[in-house]
mmCIF file of C-alpha atoms in Angstrom:
data_model
loop_
_atom_site.group_PDB
_atom_site.id
_atom_site.type_symbol
_atom_site.label_atom_id
_atom_site.label_comp_id
_atom_site.label_asym_id
_atom_site.label_seq_id
_atom_site.Cartn_x
_atom_site.Cartn_y
_atom_site.Cartn_z
ATOM 1 C CA MET A 1 -13.469 -224.918 -33.489
ATOM 2 C CA LEU A 2 -15.675 -225.650 -36.499
ATOM 3 C CA ALA A 3 -17.157 -228.733 -34.823
ATOM 4 C CA GLU A 4 -17.959 -226.699 -31.701
ATOM 5 C CA MET A 5 -19.685 -224.029 -33.775
ATOM 6 C CA GLN A 6 -21.681 -226.620 -35.719
ATOM 7 C CA GLY A 7 -22.715 -228.291 -32.480
ATOM 8 C CA ALA A 8 -23.842 -224.983 -31.004
ATOM 9 C CA PHE A 9 -26.019 -224.177 -33.996
ATOM 10 C CA ARG A 10 -27.389 -227.707 -34.128
ATOM 11 C CA ARG A 11 -28.500 -227.473 -30.495
ATOM 12 C CA ALA A 12 -29.977 -224.034 -31.124
ATOM 13 C CA LEU A 13 -31.932 -225.035 -34.223
ATOM 14 C CA LEU A 14 -33.183 -228.429 -33.124
ATOM 15 C CA GLN A 15 -33.329 -228.263 -29.340
ATOM 16 C CA GLY A 16 -33.754 -224.575 -28.572
ATOM 17 C CA GLU A 17 -30.482 -224.249 -26.629
ATOM 18 C CA ALA A 18 -29.544 -220.895 -28.148
ATOM 19 C CA SER A 19 -27.027 -219.273 -25.780
ATOM 20 C CA ASP A 20 -23.835 -220.740 -27.327
ATOM 21 C CA ALA A 21 -25.007 -220.038 -30.878
ATOM 22 C CA LEU A 22 -26.060 -216.453 -30.123
ATOM 23 C CA ALA A 23 -22.585 -215.668 -28.837
ATOM 24 C CA ARG A 24 -21.126 -216.704 -32.222
ATOM 25 C CA ILE A 25 -23.430 -214.674 -34.482
ATOM 26 C CA ALA A 26 -21.948 -211.501 -35.920
ATOM 27 C CA ALA A 27 -23.814 -208.256 -35.241
ATOM 28 C CA SER A 28 -26.145 -206.872 -37.924
ATOM 29 C CA ASP A 29 -29.258 -204.709 -38.305
ATOM 30 C CA MET A 30 -31.490 -207.621 -37.243
ATOM 31 C CA PRO A 31 -31.087 -208.843 -33.650
ATOM 32 C CA SER A 32 -29.244 -212.155 -33.402
ATOM 33 C CA ASN A 33 -32.080 -213.883 -31.592
ATOM 34 C CA LEU A 34 -34.539 -213.028 -34.378
ATOM 35 C CA ARG A 35 -32.145 -214.192 -37.088
ATOM 36 C CA LEU A 36 -31.654 -217.462 -35.236
ATOM 37 C CA ALA A 37 -35.411 -217.823 -34.784
ATOM 38 C CA VAL A 38 -35.926 -217.594 -38.552
ATOM 39 C CA TYR A 39 -33.446 -220.419 -39.160
ATOM 40 C CA ARG A 40 -34.928 -222.458 -36.318
ATOM 41 C CA ASN A 41 -38.473 -222.143 -37.676
ATOM 42 C CA ASN A 42 -37.292 -223.172 -41.142
ATOM 43 C CA ALA A 43 -35.382 -226.177 -39.798
ATOM 44 C CA LEU A 44 -38.251 -227.369 -37.591
ATOM 45 C CA GLY A 45 -40.763 -226.790 -40.373
ATOM 46 C CA SER A 46 -38.719 -228.872 -42.796
ATOM 47 C CA LEU A 47 -38.350 -231.763 -40.350
ATOM 48 C CA ALA A 48 -42.043 -231.593 -39.446
ATOM 49 C CA ALA A 49 -42.831 -231.892 -43.162
ATOM 50 C CA VAL A 50 -40.595 -234.975 -43.391
ATOM 51 C CA LEU A 51 -42.474 -236.563 -40.478
ATOM 52 C CA ALA A 52 -45.855 -235.671 -41.959
ATOM 53 C CA ALA A 53 -44.862 -237.344 -45.232
ATOM 54 C CA ALA A 54 -43.964 -240.534 -43.349
ATOM 55 C CA TYR A 55 -47.013 -240.447 -41.042
ATOM 56 C CA PRO A 56 -49.931 -239.028 -43.079
ATOM 57 C CA ALA A 57 -52.650 -240.969 -41.227
ATOM 58 C CA LEU A 58 -51.299 -239.866 -37.867
ATOM 59 C CA GLU A 59 -51.255 -236.242 -39.030
ATOM 60 C CA ARG A 60 -54.815 -236.542 -40.352
ATOM 61 C CA LEU A 61 -56.177 -238.061 -37.139
ATOM 62 C CA LEU A 62 -54.397 -235.624 -34.819
ATOM 63 C CA SER A 63 -54.942 -232.582 -37.101
ATOM 64 C CA ALA A 64 -52.147 -230.684 -38.817
ATOM 65 C CA ASP A 65 -51.743 -228.217 -35.928
ATOM 66 C CA ASN A 66 -51.535 -230.907 -33.261
ATOM 67 C CA PHE A 67 -49.162 -232.959 -35.387
ATOM 68 C CA ARG A 68 -46.899 -229.929 -35.737
ATOM 69 C CA VAL A 69 -46.703 -229.659 -31.930
ATOM 70 C CA LEU A 70 -45.886 -233.370 -31.746
ATOM 71 C CA ALA A 71 -43.264 -233.047 -34.470
ATOM 72 C CA ARG A 72 -41.444 -230.161 -32.785
ATOM 73 C CA SER A 73 -41.304 -232.033 -29.484
ATOM 74 C CA TYR A 74 -40.083 -235.136 -31.266
ATOM 75 C CA VAL A 75 -37.347 -233.226 -33.099
ATOM 76 C CA ALA A 76 -36.096 -231.781 -29.793
ATOM 77 C CA ALA A 77 -35.971 -235.256 -28.239
ATOM 78 C CA HIS A 78 -34.700 -237.072 -31.347
ATOM 79 C CA PRO A 79 -32.722 -234.737 -33.628
ATOM 80 C CA PRO A 80 -31.515 -236.242 -36.916
ATOM 81 C CA ARG A 81 -28.438 -238.426 -36.533
ATOM 82 C CA ARG A 82 -27.914 -239.299 -40.192
ATOM 83 C CA PRO A 83 -27.868 -237.211 -43.377
ATOM 84 C CA HIS A 84 -30.689 -239.280 -44.919
ATOM 85 C CA LEU A 85 -34.117 -237.789 -44.285
ATOM 86 C CA SER A 86 -35.788 -240.969 -45.574
ATOM 87 C CA SER A 87 -34.612 -242.680 -42.380
ATOM 88 C CA TYR A 88 -35.746 -239.897 -40.036
ATOM 89 C CA GLY A 89 -38.699 -240.605 -37.794
ATOM 90 C CA ALA A 90 -38.123 -244.246 -36.871
ATOM 91 C CA GLU A 91 -38.445 -243.524 -33.125
ATOM 92 C CA LEU A 92 -41.817 -241.768 -33.396
ATOM 93 C CA PRO A 93 -43.916 -244.876 -32.518
ATOM 94 C CA ALA A 94 -41.973 -245.220 -29.244
ATOM 95 C CA PHE A 95 -42.259 -241.459 -28.615
ATOM 96 C CA LEU A 96 -46.060 -241.361 -28.744
ATOM 97 C CA PRO A 97 -46.659 -243.116 -25.364
ATOM 98 C CA VAL A 98 -44.372 -240.663 -23.541
ATOM 99 C CA PHE A 99 -45.654 -237.483 -25.235
ATOM 100 C CA HIS A 100 -48.337 -236.114 -22.904
ATOM 101 C CA HIS A 101 -50.801 -235.158 -25.666
ATOM 102 C CA THR A 102 -50.865 -238.661 -27.179
ATOM 103 C CA ALA A 103 -50.062 -240.905 -24.203
ATOM 104 C CA SER A 104 -53.718 -241.838 -23.603
ATOM 105 C CA TYR A 105 -54.245 -243.013 -27.198
ATOM 106 C CA HIS A 106 -52.817 -246.497 -26.724
ATOM 107 C CA PHE A 107 -53.472 -247.531 -30.329
ATOM 108 C CA LEU A 108 -51.506 -244.709 -31.969
ATOM 109 C CA PRO A 109 -48.054 -246.334 -31.594
ATOM 110 C CA ASP A 110 -49.215 -249.371 -33.580
ATOM 111 C CA LEU A 111 -50.726 -247.131 -36.260
ATOM 112 C CA ALA A 112 -47.376 -245.342 -36.412
ATOM 113 C CA ARG A 113 -45.577 -248.708 -36.702
ATOM 114 C CA LEU A 114 -47.720 -249.474 -39.746
ATOM 115 C CA GLU A 115 -46.917 -246.107 -41.287
ATOM 116 C CA TRP A 116 -43.203 -246.538 -40.662
ATOM 117 C CA ALA A 117 -43.371 -250.040 -42.171
ATOM 118 C CA ARG A 118 -44.771 -248.432 -45.323
ATOM 119 C CA ASN A 119 -41.913 -245.915 -45.294
ATOM 120 C CA GLU A 120 -39.337 -248.683 -44.824
ATOM 121 C CA SER A 121 -40.910 -250.699 -47.615
ATOM 122 C CA LEU A 122 -40.716 -247.732 -49.974
ATOM 123 C CA PHE A 123 -36.970 -247.313 -49.423
ATOM 124 C CA ALA A 124 -36.049 -251.000 -48.964
ATOM 125 C CA ALA A 125 -33.328 -252.572 -51.083
ATOM 126 C CA GLU A 126 -34.051 -253.958 -54.513
ATOM 127 C CA ALA A 127 -34.081 -257.735 -54.978
ATOM 128 C CA PRO A 128 -35.329 -260.180 -57.629
ATOM 129 C CA VAL A 129 -39.062 -260.790 -57.120
ATOM 130 C CA LEU A 130 -40.590 -264.258 -57.070
ATOM 131 C CA THR A 131 -43.415 -264.367 -59.618
ATOM 132 C CA GLY A 132 -45.702 -267.043 -60.998
ATOM 133 C CA ARG A 133 -43.526 -267.234 -64.063
ATOM 134 C CA SER A 134 -40.528 -268.051 -61.846
ATOM 135 C CA LEU A 135 -42.292 -271.264 -60.794
ATOM 136 C CA GLU A 136 -43.292 -272.422 -64.264
ATOM 137 C CA GLY A 137 -41.826 -275.836 -64.999
ATOM 138 C CA VAL A 138 -40.687 -276.506 -61.430
ATOM 139 C CA PRO A 139 -41.479 -280.196 -60.639
ATOM 140 C CA PRO A 140 -44.007 -280.717 -57.794
ATOM 141 C CA GLU A 141 -41.512 -282.620 -55.658
ATOM 142 C CA ARG A 142 -39.057 -279.736 -55.910
ATOM 143 C CA LEU A 143 -41.781 -277.136 -55.432
ATOM 144 C CA SER A 144 -42.833 -278.624 -52.083
ATOM 145 C CA GLY A 145 -39.309 -278.209 -50.746
ATOM 146 C CA LEU A 146 -38.861 -274.581 -51.795
ATOM 147 C CA LYS A 147 -38.064 -272.013 -49.144
ATOM 148 C CA LEU A 148 -39.482 -268.597 -49.948
ATOM 149 C CA PRO A 149 -37.577 -265.726 -48.303
ATOM 150 C CA TRP A 150 -39.337 -262.431 -47.778
ATOM 151 C CA HIS A 151 -38.516 -259.622 -50.156
ATOM 152 C CA PRO A 152 -36.580 -256.807 -48.389
ATOM 153 C CA ALA A 153 -39.656 -254.580 -48.803
ATOM 154 C CA THR A 154 -42.065 -256.999 -47.078
ATOM 155 C CA ARG A 155 -43.348 -256.107 -43.611
ATOM 156 C CA LEU A 156 -45.941 -257.718 -41.327
ATOM 157 C CA ILE A 157 -47.430 -255.543 -38.566
ATOM 158 C CA GLU A 158 -49.474 -257.340 -35.892
ATOM 159 C CA SER A 159 -51.559 -255.321 -33.447
ATOM 160 C CA PRO A 160 -54.328 -255.785 -30.864
ATOM 161 C CA TYR A 161 -55.929 -252.723 -32.487
ATOM 162 C CA ALA A 162 -57.646 -252.174 -35.835
ATOM 163 C CA ILE A 163 -54.665 -250.392 -37.384
ATOM 164 C CA GLU A 164 -55.737 -250.874 -40.998
ATOM 165 C CA ARG A 165 -59.119 -249.317 -40.221
ATOM 166 C CA LEU A 166 -57.348 -246.504 -38.400
ATOM 167 C CA TRP A 167 -55.092 -245.925 -41.389
ATOM 168 C CA HIS A 168 -58.179 -245.224 -43.520
ATOM 169 C CA ALA A 169 -60.163 -243.331 -40.847
ATOM 170 C CA GLU A 170 -60.885 -239.632 -41.169
ATOM 171 C CA GLU A 171 -61.256 -239.040 -37.438
ATOM 172 C CA LEU A 172 -60.798 -240.744 -34.069
ATOM 173 C CA GLY A 173 -64.395 -241.849 -33.704
ATOM 174 C CA ARG A 174 -65.621 -244.139 -30.950
ATOM 175 C CA GLY A 175 -64.647 -247.763 -31.519
ATOM 176 C CA VAL A 176 -62.577 -247.052 -34.616
ATOM 177 C CA ALA A 177 -59.581 -248.876 -33.115
ATOM 178 C CA ALA A 178 -61.533 -251.831 -31.712
ATOM 179 C CA GLY A 179 -60.443 -255.283 -32.854
ATOM 180 C CA ALA A 180 -57.067 -256.875 -33.553
ATOM 181 C CA GLN A 181 -55.649 -256.645 -37.068
ATOM 182 C CA THR A 182 -52.495 -257.789 -38.826
ATOM 183 C CA VAL A 183 -51.401 -255.910 -41.941
ATOM 184 C CA LEU A 184 -49.107 -257.101 -44.713
ATOM 185 C CA VAL A 185 -47.096 -254.359 -46.431
ATOM 186 C CA THR A 186 -45.309 -255.011 -49.721
ATOM 187 C CA ARG A 187 -43.918 -253.062 -52.666
ATOM 188 C CA SER A 188 -45.026 -253.876 -56.180
ATOM 189 C CA ALA A 189 -42.629 -254.364 -59.067
ATOM 190 C CA GLU A 190 -43.620 -250.840 -60.171
ATOM 191 C CA GLY A 191 -42.647 -249.385 -56.777
ATOM 192 C CA ALA A 192 -46.148 -248.868 -55.344
ATOM 193 C CA ILE A 193 -46.702 -249.602 -51.657
ATOM 194 C CA LEU A 194 -49.438 -252.193 -51.125
ATOM 195 C CA GLN A 195 -51.116 -253.206 -47.900
ATOM 196 C CA ARG A 196 -53.888 -255.595 -46.942
ATOM 197 C CA LEU A 197 -55.181 -257.464 -43.922
ATOM 198 C CA ALA A 198 -53.592 -260.851 -43.254
ATOM 199 C CA SER A 199 -55.639 -263.724 -41.852
ATOM 200 C CA PRO A 200 -54.306 -266.002 -39.070
ATOM 201 C CA GLY A 201 -53.378 -268.688 -41.590
ATOM 202 C CA ASP A 202 -51.629 -266.198 -43.835
ATOM 203 C CA VAL A 203 -49.671 -264.857 -40.854
ATOM 204 C CA ALA A 204 -48.616 -268.402 -39.932
ATOM 205 C CA LEU A 205 -47.584 -269.032 -43.537
ATOM 206 C CA LEU A 206 -45.452 -265.905 -43.678
ATOM 207 C CA ARG A 207 -43.901 -266.486 -40.259
ATOM 208 C CA ALA A 208 -42.975 -270.032 -41.260
ATOM 209 C CA PHE A 209 -41.231 -268.820 -44.421
ATOM 210 C CA ALA A 210 -39.444 -266.129 -42.402
ATOM 211 C CA ALA A 211 -38.186 -268.864 -40.059
ATOM 212 C CA GLY A 212 -36.754 -270.840 -42.990
ATOM 213 C CA SER A 213 -39.482 -273.460 -43.433
ATOM 214 C CA ASP A 214 -40.126 -274.971 -46.847
ATOM 215 C CA LEU A 215 -43.459 -274.788 -48.672
ATOM 216 C CA THR A 216 -44.758 -278.028 -47.195
ATOM 217 C CA ALA A 217 -44.035 -277.032 -43.589
ATOM 218 C CA ALA A 218 -45.305 -273.490 -44.145
ATOM 219 C CA ALA A 219 -48.550 -274.830 -45.611
ATOM 220 C CA ASP A 220 -48.988 -277.127 -42.617
ATOM 221 C CA ALA A 221 -48.522 -274.159 -40.273
ATOM 222 C CA ALA A 222 -51.075 -272.123 -42.198
ATOM 223 C CA LEU A 223 -53.669 -274.913 -42.133
ATOM 224 C CA ALA A 224 -53.121 -275.476 -38.409
ATOM 225 C CA ALA A 225 -53.808 -271.798 -37.736
ATOM 226 C CA GLU A 226 -56.705 -271.509 -40.184
ATOM 227 C CA PRO A 227 -58.089 -274.835 -41.499
ATOM 228 C CA GLU A 228 -60.327 -273.111 -44.060
ATOM 229 C CA ILE A 229 -57.548 -271.078 -45.710
ATOM 230 C CA ASP A 230 -57.291 -271.385 -49.498
ATOM 231 C CA LEU A 231 -53.547 -271.877 -49.850
ATOM 232 C CA GLN A 232 -53.520 -271.640 -53.623
ATOM 233 C CA THR A 233 -55.270 -268.272 -53.544
ATOM 234 C CA ALA A 234 -53.055 -267.032 -50.724
ATOM 235 C CA LEU A 235 -49.849 -267.964 -52.548
ATOM 236 C CA ALA A 236 -51.107 -266.466 -55.813
ATOM 237 C CA ASP A 237 -51.815 -263.205 -53.993
ATOM 238 C CA HIS A 238 -48.295 -263.154 -52.543
ATOM 239 C CA LEU A 239 -46.812 -263.716 -55.998
ATOM 240 C CA ALA A 240 -48.887 -260.815 -57.317
ATOM 241 C CA ARG A 241 -47.821 -258.562 -54.435
ATOM 242 C CA ALA A 242 -44.079 -259.338 -54.660
ATOM 243 C CA THR A 243 -44.034 -260.659 -51.093
ATOM 244 C CA PHE A 244 -41.106 -262.998 -51.725
ATOM 245 C CA THR A 245 -37.732 -262.682 -53.323
ATOM 246 C CA LEU A 246 -36.468 -265.247 -55.803
ATOM 247 C CA PRO A 247 -34.916 -268.229 -53.948
ATOM 248 C CA GLN A 248 -31.277 -268.850 -54.774
ATOM 249 C CA ASP A 249 -31.982 -272.328 -56.153
ATOM 250 C CA LEU A 250 -34.311 -270.791 -58.754
ATOM 251 C CA ALA A 251 -32.093 -267.866 -59.686
#
């Protein structure tokens, strides 16, 4: 009985299917449909605010009013399934191509993937960070064989569109999405979300480490993809950005 009632109100609040819920509301001075509408507006407004917090660039580029329309349609199609609002909104990138107001903006799903990567990075699990100090005193022959696993907060978003430029853009101007970009997202030791463009060699380096390659093989992959890459600078930047977690053989 309780589960049926909860289901009826859930459908009414999130999907607009109000008939079952209205039949269960006790009579009062305010009509049942108006009382339900108040709760529905509050619920949708709260979820729209959660989505806006996760996708601020998307909200800015679409405008707050248009984003609110998108959010309400998304909530109806993808109501929350878990009691953790930090995980709500993961399906929005896949929703954008099928939502009629955004379907023609082919670059928006990749922008949304970048924004969700930032959200995932923020709430990713803690793990020991590999720093420059961690490598002090490691012999060169051992250093070359190290495998550097990604930190749980590290994300790499590759796109045929200029998603990092879009993330900073104030409006959808002509050509703003032109050009492929790959963005590295990490979380600093202080908990700040960091992002920067990744070059072809840097992408190859990171992909090699993700596949389990050691430093020597990963460096070879990076140089093959980008012969002019400065590997020392690239690795120092990753150590500063907490890209990797501490390997078990250094723990």
